[in-house]
Tab-separated table of C-alpha atoms and ligand atoms in Angstrom:
chain	number	residue	atom	x	y	z
A	1	UNK	CA	40.784	7.088	25.193
A	2	UNK	CA	40.073	9.966	22.811
A	3	UNK	CA	38.746	9.348	19.347
A	4	UNK	CA	38.060	11.382	16.241
A	5	UNK	CA	35.950	10.061	13.362
A	6	UNK	CA	35.530	12.163	10.236
A	7	UNK	CA	32.120	11.195	8.835
A	8	UNK	CA	32.283	13.511	5.824
A	9	UNK	CA	34.313	16.447	4.634
A	10	UNK	CA	33.881	18.648	1.577
A	11	UNK	CA	31.541	21.210	0.095
A	12	UNK	CA	28.600	18.782	0.090
A	13	UNK	CA	28.684	18.146	3.804
A	14	UNK	CA	30.944	18.186	6.842
A	15	UNK	CA	30.665	16.224	10.045
A	16	UNK	CA	33.134	14.804	12.556
A	17	UNK	CA	32.749	13.062	15.905
A	18	UNK	CA	35.124	13.895	18.740
A	19	UNK	CA	34.739	11.641	21.749
A	20	UNK	CA	36.306	10.856	25.092
A	21	UNK	CA	35.551	7.930	27.388
A	22	UNK	CA	32.345	9.603	28.571
A	23	UNK	CA	31.415	12.364	26.109
A	24	UNK	CA	30.607	12.346	22.407
A	25	UNK	CA	30.289	15.506	20.324
A	26	UNK	CA	29.144	15.813	16.723
A	27	UNK	CA	31.076	18.692	15.175
A	28	UNK	CA	28.872	20.101	12.392
A	29	UNK	CA	25.894	18.247	10.924
A	30	UNK	CA	26.249	18.863	7.227
A	31	UNK	CA	24.617	15.647	6.005
A	32	UNK	CA	20.993	14.574	6.242
A	33	UNK	CA	20.109	12.990	9.575
A	34	UNK	CA	19.633	9.603	7.930
A	35	UNK	CA	23.046	9.728	6.248
A	36	UNK	CA	24.695	10.891	9.480
A	37	UNK	CA	23.191	7.933	11.350
A	38	UNK	CA	24.213	5.541	8.610
A	39	UNK	CA	27.787	6.772	8.581
A	40	UNK	CA	28.049	6.770	12.360
A	41	UNK	CA	26.973	3.141	12.469
A	42	UNK	CA	29.329	2.235	9.617
A	43	UNK	CA	32.161	3.858	11.565
A	44	UNK	CA	31.282	2.018	14.796
A	45	UNK	CA	29.747	5.049	16.524
A	46	UNK	CA	26.327	4.944	18.161
A	47	UNK	CA	24.185	7.989	17.318
A	48	UNK	CA	22.044	7.485	20.453
A	49	UNK	CA	25.069	8.153	22.651
A	50	UNK	CA	25.843	11.612	21.237
A	51	UNK	CA	25.786	14.338	23.887
A	52	UNK	CA	25.750	17.479	21.763
A	53	UNK	CA	26.086	19.030	18.338
A	54	UNK	CA	28.699	21.756	17.964
A	55	UNK	CA	28.564	24.091	14.967
A	56	UNK	CA	31.399	25.988	13.274
A	57	UNK	CA	29.226	28.249	11.076
A	58	UNK	CA	25.867	28.422	9.349
A	59	UNK	CA	26.785	27.404	5.800
A	60	UNK	CA	24.597	24.610	4.489
A	61	UNK	CA	27.383	22.071	4.188
A	62	UNK	CA	27.803	22.347	7.983
A	63	UNK	CA	24.205	22.571	9.201
A	64	UNK	CA	21.820	20.951	6.760
A	65	UNK	CA	21.119	17.965	9.040
A	66	UNK	CA	21.456	19.883	12.308
A	67	UNK	CA	17.838	20.553	13.286
A	68	UNK	CA	16.429	17.154	12.357
A	69	UNK	CA	19.321	15.344	14.067
A	70	UNK	CA	19.123	17.461	17.226
A	71	UNK	CA	15.357	16.927	17.460
A	72	UNK	CA	15.581	13.230	16.747
A	73	UNK	CA	18.248	12.639	19.382
A	74	UNK	CA	16.954	15.311	21.781
A	75	UNK	CA	20.402	16.831	22.237
A	76	UNK	CA	21.552	20.454	22.578
A	77	UNK	CA	23.173	22.476	19.824
A	78	UNK	CA	26.179	24.631	20.739
A	79	UNK	CA	26.879	27.612	18.509
A	80	UNK	CA	27.635	31.297	18.719
A	81	UNK	CA	24.741	33.702	18.975
A	82	UNK	CA	25.426	35.387	15.584
A	83	UNK	CA	25.599	31.948	13.928
A	84	UNK	CA	22.308	30.953	15.532
A	85	UNK	CA	20.637	34.191	14.458
A	86	UNK	CA	21.891	33.791	10.890
A	87	UNK	CA	20.578	30.237	10.771
A	88	UNK	CA	17.192	31.161	12.232
A	89	UNK	CA	16.850	33.996	9.726
A	90	UNK	CA	17.431	31.609	6.875
A	91	UNK	CA	15.147	28.975	8.317
A	92	UNK	CA	12.200	31.327	8.429
A	93	UNK	CA	10.410	30.837	5.142
A	94	UNK	CA	9.000	33.779	3.268
A	95	UNK	CA	6.270	31.589	1.866
A	96	UNK	CA	5.570	27.899	1.751
A	97	UNK	CA	6.174	26.136	-1.523
A	98	UNK	CA	6.079	22.499	-2.457
A	99	UNK	CA	9.237	20.505	-2.926
A	100	UNK	CA	8.525	20.208	-6.668
A	101	UNK	CA	8.209	23.991	-6.875
A	102	UNK	CA	11.408	24.365	-4.936
A	103	UNK	CA	13.308	22.142	-7.368
A	104	UNK	CA	11.783	23.951	-10.349
A	105	UNK	CA	12.725	27.282	-8.821
A	106	UNK	CA	16.270	26.170	-8.183
A	107	UNK	CA	16.697	25.053	-11.729
A	108	UNK	CA	15.156	28.157	-13.236
A	109	UNK	CA	16.601	30.812	-10.982
A	110	UNK	CA	18.566	29.793	-7.962
A	111	UNK	CA	21.182	27.470	-9.402
A	112	UNK	CA	22.654	28.067	-12.772
A	113	UNK	CA	25.057	25.872	-14.560
A	114	UNK	CA	28.692	26.875	-14.334
A	115	UNK	CA	29.553	29.469	-16.926
A	116	UNK	CA	26.165	31.140	-17.004
A	117	UNK	CA	27.292	34.078	-14.935
A	118	UNK	CA	26.299	36.602	-17.576
A	119	UNK	CA	22.662	35.863	-16.780
A	120	UNK	CA	23.277	35.613	-13.125
A	121	UNK	CA	23.362	39.215	-12.110
A	122	UNK	CA	25.586	41.086	-9.819
A	123	UNK	CA	28.449	39.892	-7.744
A	124	UNK	CA	28.123	41.204	-4.238
A	125	UNK	CA	26.671	39.404	-1.279
A	126	UNK	CA	24.242	42.226	-0.711
A	127	UNK	CA	22.870	41.932	-4.187
A	128	UNK	CA	22.795	38.184	-3.763
A	129	UNK	CA	20.592	38.659	-0.739
A	130	UNK	CA	18.292	40.946	-2.702
A	131	UNK	CA	18.121	39.107	-5.976
A	132	UNK	CA	19.756	35.758	-5.954
A	133	UNK	CA	18.414	34.189	-2.802
A	134	UNK	CA	15.545	31.774	-2.927
A	135	UNK	CA	14.154	29.938	0.028
A	136	UNK	CA	12.562	26.562	0.045
A	137	UNK	CA	9.563	25.480	2.087
A	138	UNK	CA	12.048	24.941	4.881
A	139	UNK	CA	13.923	28.105	4.428
A	140	UNK	CA	16.939	26.263	3.102
A	141	UNK	CA	18.968	29.036	1.651
A	142	UNK	CA	19.731	29.143	-2.006
A	143	UNK	CA	22.041	31.651	-3.497
A	144	UNK	CA	23.414	31.666	-6.982
A	145	UNK	CA	26.438	33.518	-5.729
A	146	UNK	CA	27.105	30.761	-3.309
A	147	UNK	CA	27.551	33.064	-0.351
A	148	UNK	CA	25.726	30.548	1.811
A	149	UNK	CA	27.721	27.618	0.612
A	150	UNK	CA	31.218	26.853	1.491
A	151	UNK	CA	33.430	26.061	-1.354
A	152	UNK	CA	30.893	26.949	-3.983
A	153	UNK	CA	30.929	23.675	-5.828
A	154	UNK	CA	28.302	25.096	-8.124
A	155	UNK	CA	26.190	22.769	-10.203
A	156	UNK	CA	22.943	22.803	-12.136
A	157	UNK	CA	21.442	19.941	-10.153
A	158	UNK	CA	20.792	20.027	-6.412
A	159	UNK	CA	23.270	18.004	-4.465
A	160	UNK	CA	21.768	14.634	-3.401
A	161	UNK	CA	22.617	15.176	0.261
A	162	UNK	CA	21.027	18.611	0.221
A	163	UNK	CA	17.953	17.065	-1.378
A	164	UNK	CA	17.872	14.301	1.242
A	165	UNK	CA	18.179	16.801	4.087
A	166	UNK	CA	15.380	18.930	2.624
A	167	UNK	CA	13.137	15.905	2.101
A	168	UNK	CA	13.675	14.789	5.677
A	169	UNK	CA	12.779	18.191	7.041
A	170	UNK	CA	9.728	18.365	4.767
A	171	UNK	CA	8.552	14.942	5.986
A	172	UNK	CA	8.995	16.110	9.583
A	173	UNK	CA	7.143	19.362	8.888
A	174	UNK	CA	4.253	17.470	7.291
A	175	UNK	CA	3.859	15.369	10.419
A	176	UNK	CA	3.871	18.411	12.675
A	177	UNK	CA	2.939	21.409	10.555
A	178	UNK	CA	2.694	23.748	13.540
A	179	UNK	CA	6.248	23.138	14.574
A	180	UNK	CA	8.732	25.933	14.032
A	181	UNK	CA	11.381	24.610	11.600
A	182	UNK	CA	13.999	26.518	13.599
A	183	UNK	CA	13.042	24.845	16.902
A	184	UNK	CA	15.890	23.008	18.616
A	185	UNK	CA	15.698	20.923	21.813
A	186	UNK	CA	18.205	23.263	23.488
A	187	UNK	CA	20.614	25.943	22.349
A	188	UNK	CA	23.845	26.785	24.151
A	189	UNK	CA	25.845	29.839	23.143
A	190	UNK	CA	29.604	30.032	23.273
A	191	UNK	CA	31.966	32.799	22.210
A	192	UNK	CA	35.152	32.640	20.180
A	193	UNK	CA	38.070	32.969	22.554
A	194	UNK	CA	36.165	31.703	25.604
A	195	UNK	CA	36.720	28.102	26.515
A	196	UNK	CA	33.907	25.874	27.776
A	197	UNK	CA	33.276	22.215	28.521
A	198	UNK	CA	30.904	19.574	27.335
A	199	UNK	CA	31.215	16.636	29.722
A	200	UNK	CA	34.912	15.919	30.122
A	201	UNK	CA	35.950	17.562	26.847
A	202	UNK	CA	37.354	21.099	27.096
A	203	UNK	CA	36.679	23.177	23.998
A	204	UNK	CA	38.403	26.354	22.830
A	205	UNK	CA	36.637	28.055	19.922
A	206	UNK	CA	38.678	30.507	17.863
A	207	UNK	CA	37.675	32.949	15.120
A	208	UNK	CA	38.504	31.999	11.542
A	209	UNK	CA	38.434	34.290	8.484
A	210	UNK	CA	35.466	33.071	6.392
A	211	UNK	CA	32.374	34.746	4.940
A	212	UNK	CA	29.859	33.572	7.522
A	213	UNK	CA	28.267	35.418	10.466
A	214	UNK	CA	30.736	34.322	13.152
A	215	UNK	CA	32.769	31.335	11.951
A	216	UNK	CA	35.005	29.399	14.336
A	217	UNK	CA	37.453	26.540	14.521
A	218	UNK	CA	37.916	24.403	17.636
A	219	UNK	CA	40.568	22.874	19.838
A	220	UNK	CA	39.325	19.908	21.891
A	221	UNK	CA	41.179	18.613	24.895
A	222	UNK	CA	40.496	15.484	26.924
A	223	UNK	CA	42.763	13.070	28.788
A	224	UNK	CA	45.763	15.175	27.793
A	225	UNK	CA	45.003	14.764	24.073
A	226	UNK	CA	44.517	17.844	21.894
A	227	UNK	CA	42.592	17.833	18.609
A	228	UNK	CA	42.343	20.937	16.410
A	229	UNK	CA	39.862	21.477	13.599
A	230	UNK	CA	40.436	24.408	11.246
A	231	UNK	CA	38.545	24.323	7.957
A	232	UNK	CA	36.773	27.087	6.018
A	233	UNK	CA	39.359	29.819	6.308
A	234	UNK	CA	40.507	32.234	3.636
A	235	UNK	CA	44.050	32.432	4.975
A	236	UNK	CA	46.010	31.396	8.058
A	237	UNK	CA	46.079	34.309	10.508
A	238	UNK	CA	48.412	34.198	13.480
A	239	UNK	CA	45.544	33.782	15.980
A	240	UNK	CA	44.647	30.516	14.249
A	241	UNK	CA	48.178	29.241	13.780
A	242	UNK	CA	48.806	29.725	17.526
A	243	UNK	CA	45.815	27.494	18.298
A	244	UNK	CA	47.144	24.721	16.061
A	245	UNK	CA	50.316	24.228	18.092
A	246	UNK	CA	50.934	21.271	20.378
A	247	UNK	CA	48.110	19.218	18.918
A	248	UNK	CA	47.964	15.461	18.578
A	249	UNK	CA	45.543	15.641	15.670
A	250	UNK	CA	45.354	18.538	13.252
A	251	UNK	CA	42.468	18.656	10.801
A	252	UNK	CA	43.330	21.354	8.284
A	253	UNK	CA	41.584	22.600	5.174
A	254	UNK	CA	43.272	21.948	1.827
A	255	UNK	CA	40.413	23.152	-0.344
A	256	UNK	CA	41.608	23.862	-3.839
A	257	UNK	CA	44.430	23.829	-6.293
A	258	UNK	CA	44.841	27.449	-7.335
A	259	UNK	CA	45.425	26.619	-11.022
A	260	UNK	CA	42.449	24.274	-11.195
A	261	UNK	CA	40.248	26.919	-9.629
A	262	UNK	CA	41.562	29.686	-11.875
A	263	UNK	CA	41.161	27.637	-15.078
A	264	UNK	CA	37.962	25.890	-13.986
A	265	UNK	CA	34.351	26.466	-14.960
A	266	UNK	CA	33.195	28.685	-12.118
A	267	UNK	CA	31.898	32.203	-12.650
A	268	UNK	CA	34.596	34.730	-11.883
A	269	UNK	CA	32.671	36.101	-8.909
A	270	UNK	CA	32.690	32.652	-7.295
A	271	UNK	CA	36.380	32.129	-8.059
A	272	UNK	CA	37.140	35.450	-6.430
A	273	UNK	CA	35.136	34.510	-3.395
A	274	UNK	CA	36.830	31.129	-2.910
A	275	UNK	CA	40.277	32.719	-3.307
A	276	UNK	CA	39.521	35.715	-1.081
A	277	UNK	CA	40.691	36.323	2.476
A	278	UNK	CA	37.317	35.030	3.682
A	279	UNK	CA	37.128	32.053	1.323
A	280	UNK	CA	39.024	28.788	1.575
A	281	UNK	CA	42.580	27.614	2.155
A	282	UNK	CA	44.343	26.409	-1.009
A	283	UNK	CA	46.697	23.437	-1.145
A	284	UNK	CA	49.574	25.914	-1.370
A	285	UNK	CA	48.412	27.908	1.650
A	286	UNK	CA	47.951	24.718	3.691
A	287	UNK	CA	51.432	23.553	2.634
A	288	UNK	CA	52.921	26.927	3.485
A	289	UNK	CA	51.507	26.615	6.991
A	290	UNK	CA	52.675	22.997	7.343
A	291	UNK	CA	56.170	23.945	6.219
A	292	UNK	CA	56.582	27.142	8.249
A	293	UNK	CA	53.811	27.857	10.750
A	294	UNK	CA	53.188	24.419	12.141
A	295	UNK	CA	55.189	22.963	15.028
A	296	UNK	CA	55.280	19.429	13.629
A	297	UNK	CA	53.865	17.873	16.767
A	298	UNK	CA	50.707	16.197	15.528
A	299	UNK	CA	50.652	12.428	15.189
A	300	UNK	CA	47.909	12.827	12.575
A	301	UNK	CA	47.428	15.565	10.032
A	302	UNK	CA	44.073	15.283	8.258
A	303	UNK	CA	43.600	17.292	5.071
A	304	UNK	CA	39.967	18.328	4.835
A	305	UNK	CA	37.241	20.155	2.899
A	306	UNK	CA	38.765	19.261	-0.479
A	307	UNK	CA	36.819	20.764	-3.376
A	308	UNK	CA	35.396	18.201	-5.773
A	309	UNK	CA	35.657	20.533	-8.748
A	310	UNK	CA	38.850	22.399	-8.013
A	311	UNK	CA	41.117	19.855	-6.401
A	312	UNK	CA	42.387	16.316	-6.670
A	313	UNK	CA	43.264	14.271	-3.592
A	314	UNK	CA	46.665	13.524	-5.116
A	315	UNK	CA	47.462	17.220	-5.554
A	316	UNK	CA	46.512	17.993	-1.956
A	317	UNK	CA	48.526	15.038	-0.700
A	318	UNK	CA	51.622	15.831	-2.775
A	319	UNK	CA	51.783	19.450	-1.661
A	320	UNK	CA	51.308	18.546	2.014
A	321	UNK	CA	53.845	15.724	1.805
A	322	UNK	CA	56.367	18.026	0.194
A	323	UNK	CA	55.820	20.577	2.962
A	324	UNK	CA	56.150	17.946	5.691
A	325	UNK	CA	59.137	16.189	4.144
A	326	UNK	CA	61.363	19.149	4.838
A	327	UNK	CA	60.562	18.787	8.501
A	328	UNK	CA	62.877	16.097	9.803
A	329	UNK	CA	60.923	15.760	13.017
A	330	UNK	CA	57.816	14.760	11.129
A	331	UNK	CA	58.733	11.257	10.070
A	332	UNK	CA	56.223	9.839	12.516
A	333	UNK	CA	53.362	11.886	11.120
A	334	UNK	CA	50.408	10.208	9.508
A	335	UNK	CA	48.903	12.188	6.688
A	336	UNK	CA	45.250	11.366	5.992
A	337	UNK	CA	42.755	12.768	3.513
A	338	UNK	CA	39.184	13.238	4.667
A	339	UNK	CA	36.595	12.193	2.115
A	340	UNK	CA	33.210	13.453	1.046
A	341	UNK	CA	31.514	10.139	0.367
A	342	UNK	CA	32.628	7.901	3.193
A	343	UNK	CA	33.836	8.126	6.783
A	344	UNK	CA	37.517	7.831	7.624
A	345	UNK	CA	38.582	5.103	9.977
A	346	UNK	CA	38.509	6.429	13.537
A	347	UNK	CA	41.709	8.020	14.828
A	348	UNK	CA	42.245	6.670	18.328
A	349	UNK	CA	44.684	8.240	20.768
B	401	LIG	ZN1	31.676	27.831	4.951
B	402	LIG	ZN1	32.371	24.379	4.488
């Protein structure tokens, strides 16, 4: 029996469990450890039985609970070497500040309300790294240009899950102040294009176009069942579309409605980034793939990483349904929408 449980999906946190009869993998840990545990239990999964954490890329909404969860459960983290380096760099604080100072700093400099771009400074990642980046006591990266966040759901207030993850790590650091915040129980490197195994699950990582150090998607295979996860990609290149063939479950990004994004409140630099070739897949781009690039074989198509500010579940659903309706062979397909605030019921194959 192979199972996939989406615990959370969206720009505030991403996490999914893929499991076989004997192996359980947490794919991304983008919620606080406490929230991850809570959602696992609510979804009928036991956190203590996880074998590994597997990471797609270093953006906060994919890693903010990673270190605390890995340390708590004593399990290895699998990522690429460039992703690990990028994460370690960000986790190394320039100076220690209190949590209250961190919040104050965010509000005064790091996170501006939508529409305040004129005060925000320049628009390149390089300049963001020079000017816009602030680090918390834990090295949690802050960037007003959102180059460290995924879909740049920019807001004036810190996201509650981000706050919870930071508080957890601060509490841990207070207990053991000597401990390196970037310490992990074990790190295993993989490379895009080179398959590997965790227990009885075979994993093929593939490169995706996204503005992170070395972002990947995954195909999982166990007991003859194939599950593909492809979120956080600016467009659908042929190397990715090839990987998404002959899958039983396809989890695909449907991030934004292009008109909502264009007319929405984001600074232009952020809009450009989301729409770029290394940003996120729009509803239209996902539908285009479902209509033309996809082989129609998946029993479940899960639309994922929907933007809270620039999308509506109904819009994502309608465009995917329209794309799939033209495919006569797809009548047996289930179309699901992954949610930010609650786990989806487990998909069992
Ligand atoms: Zn991302
Ligand atoms: Zn993301």
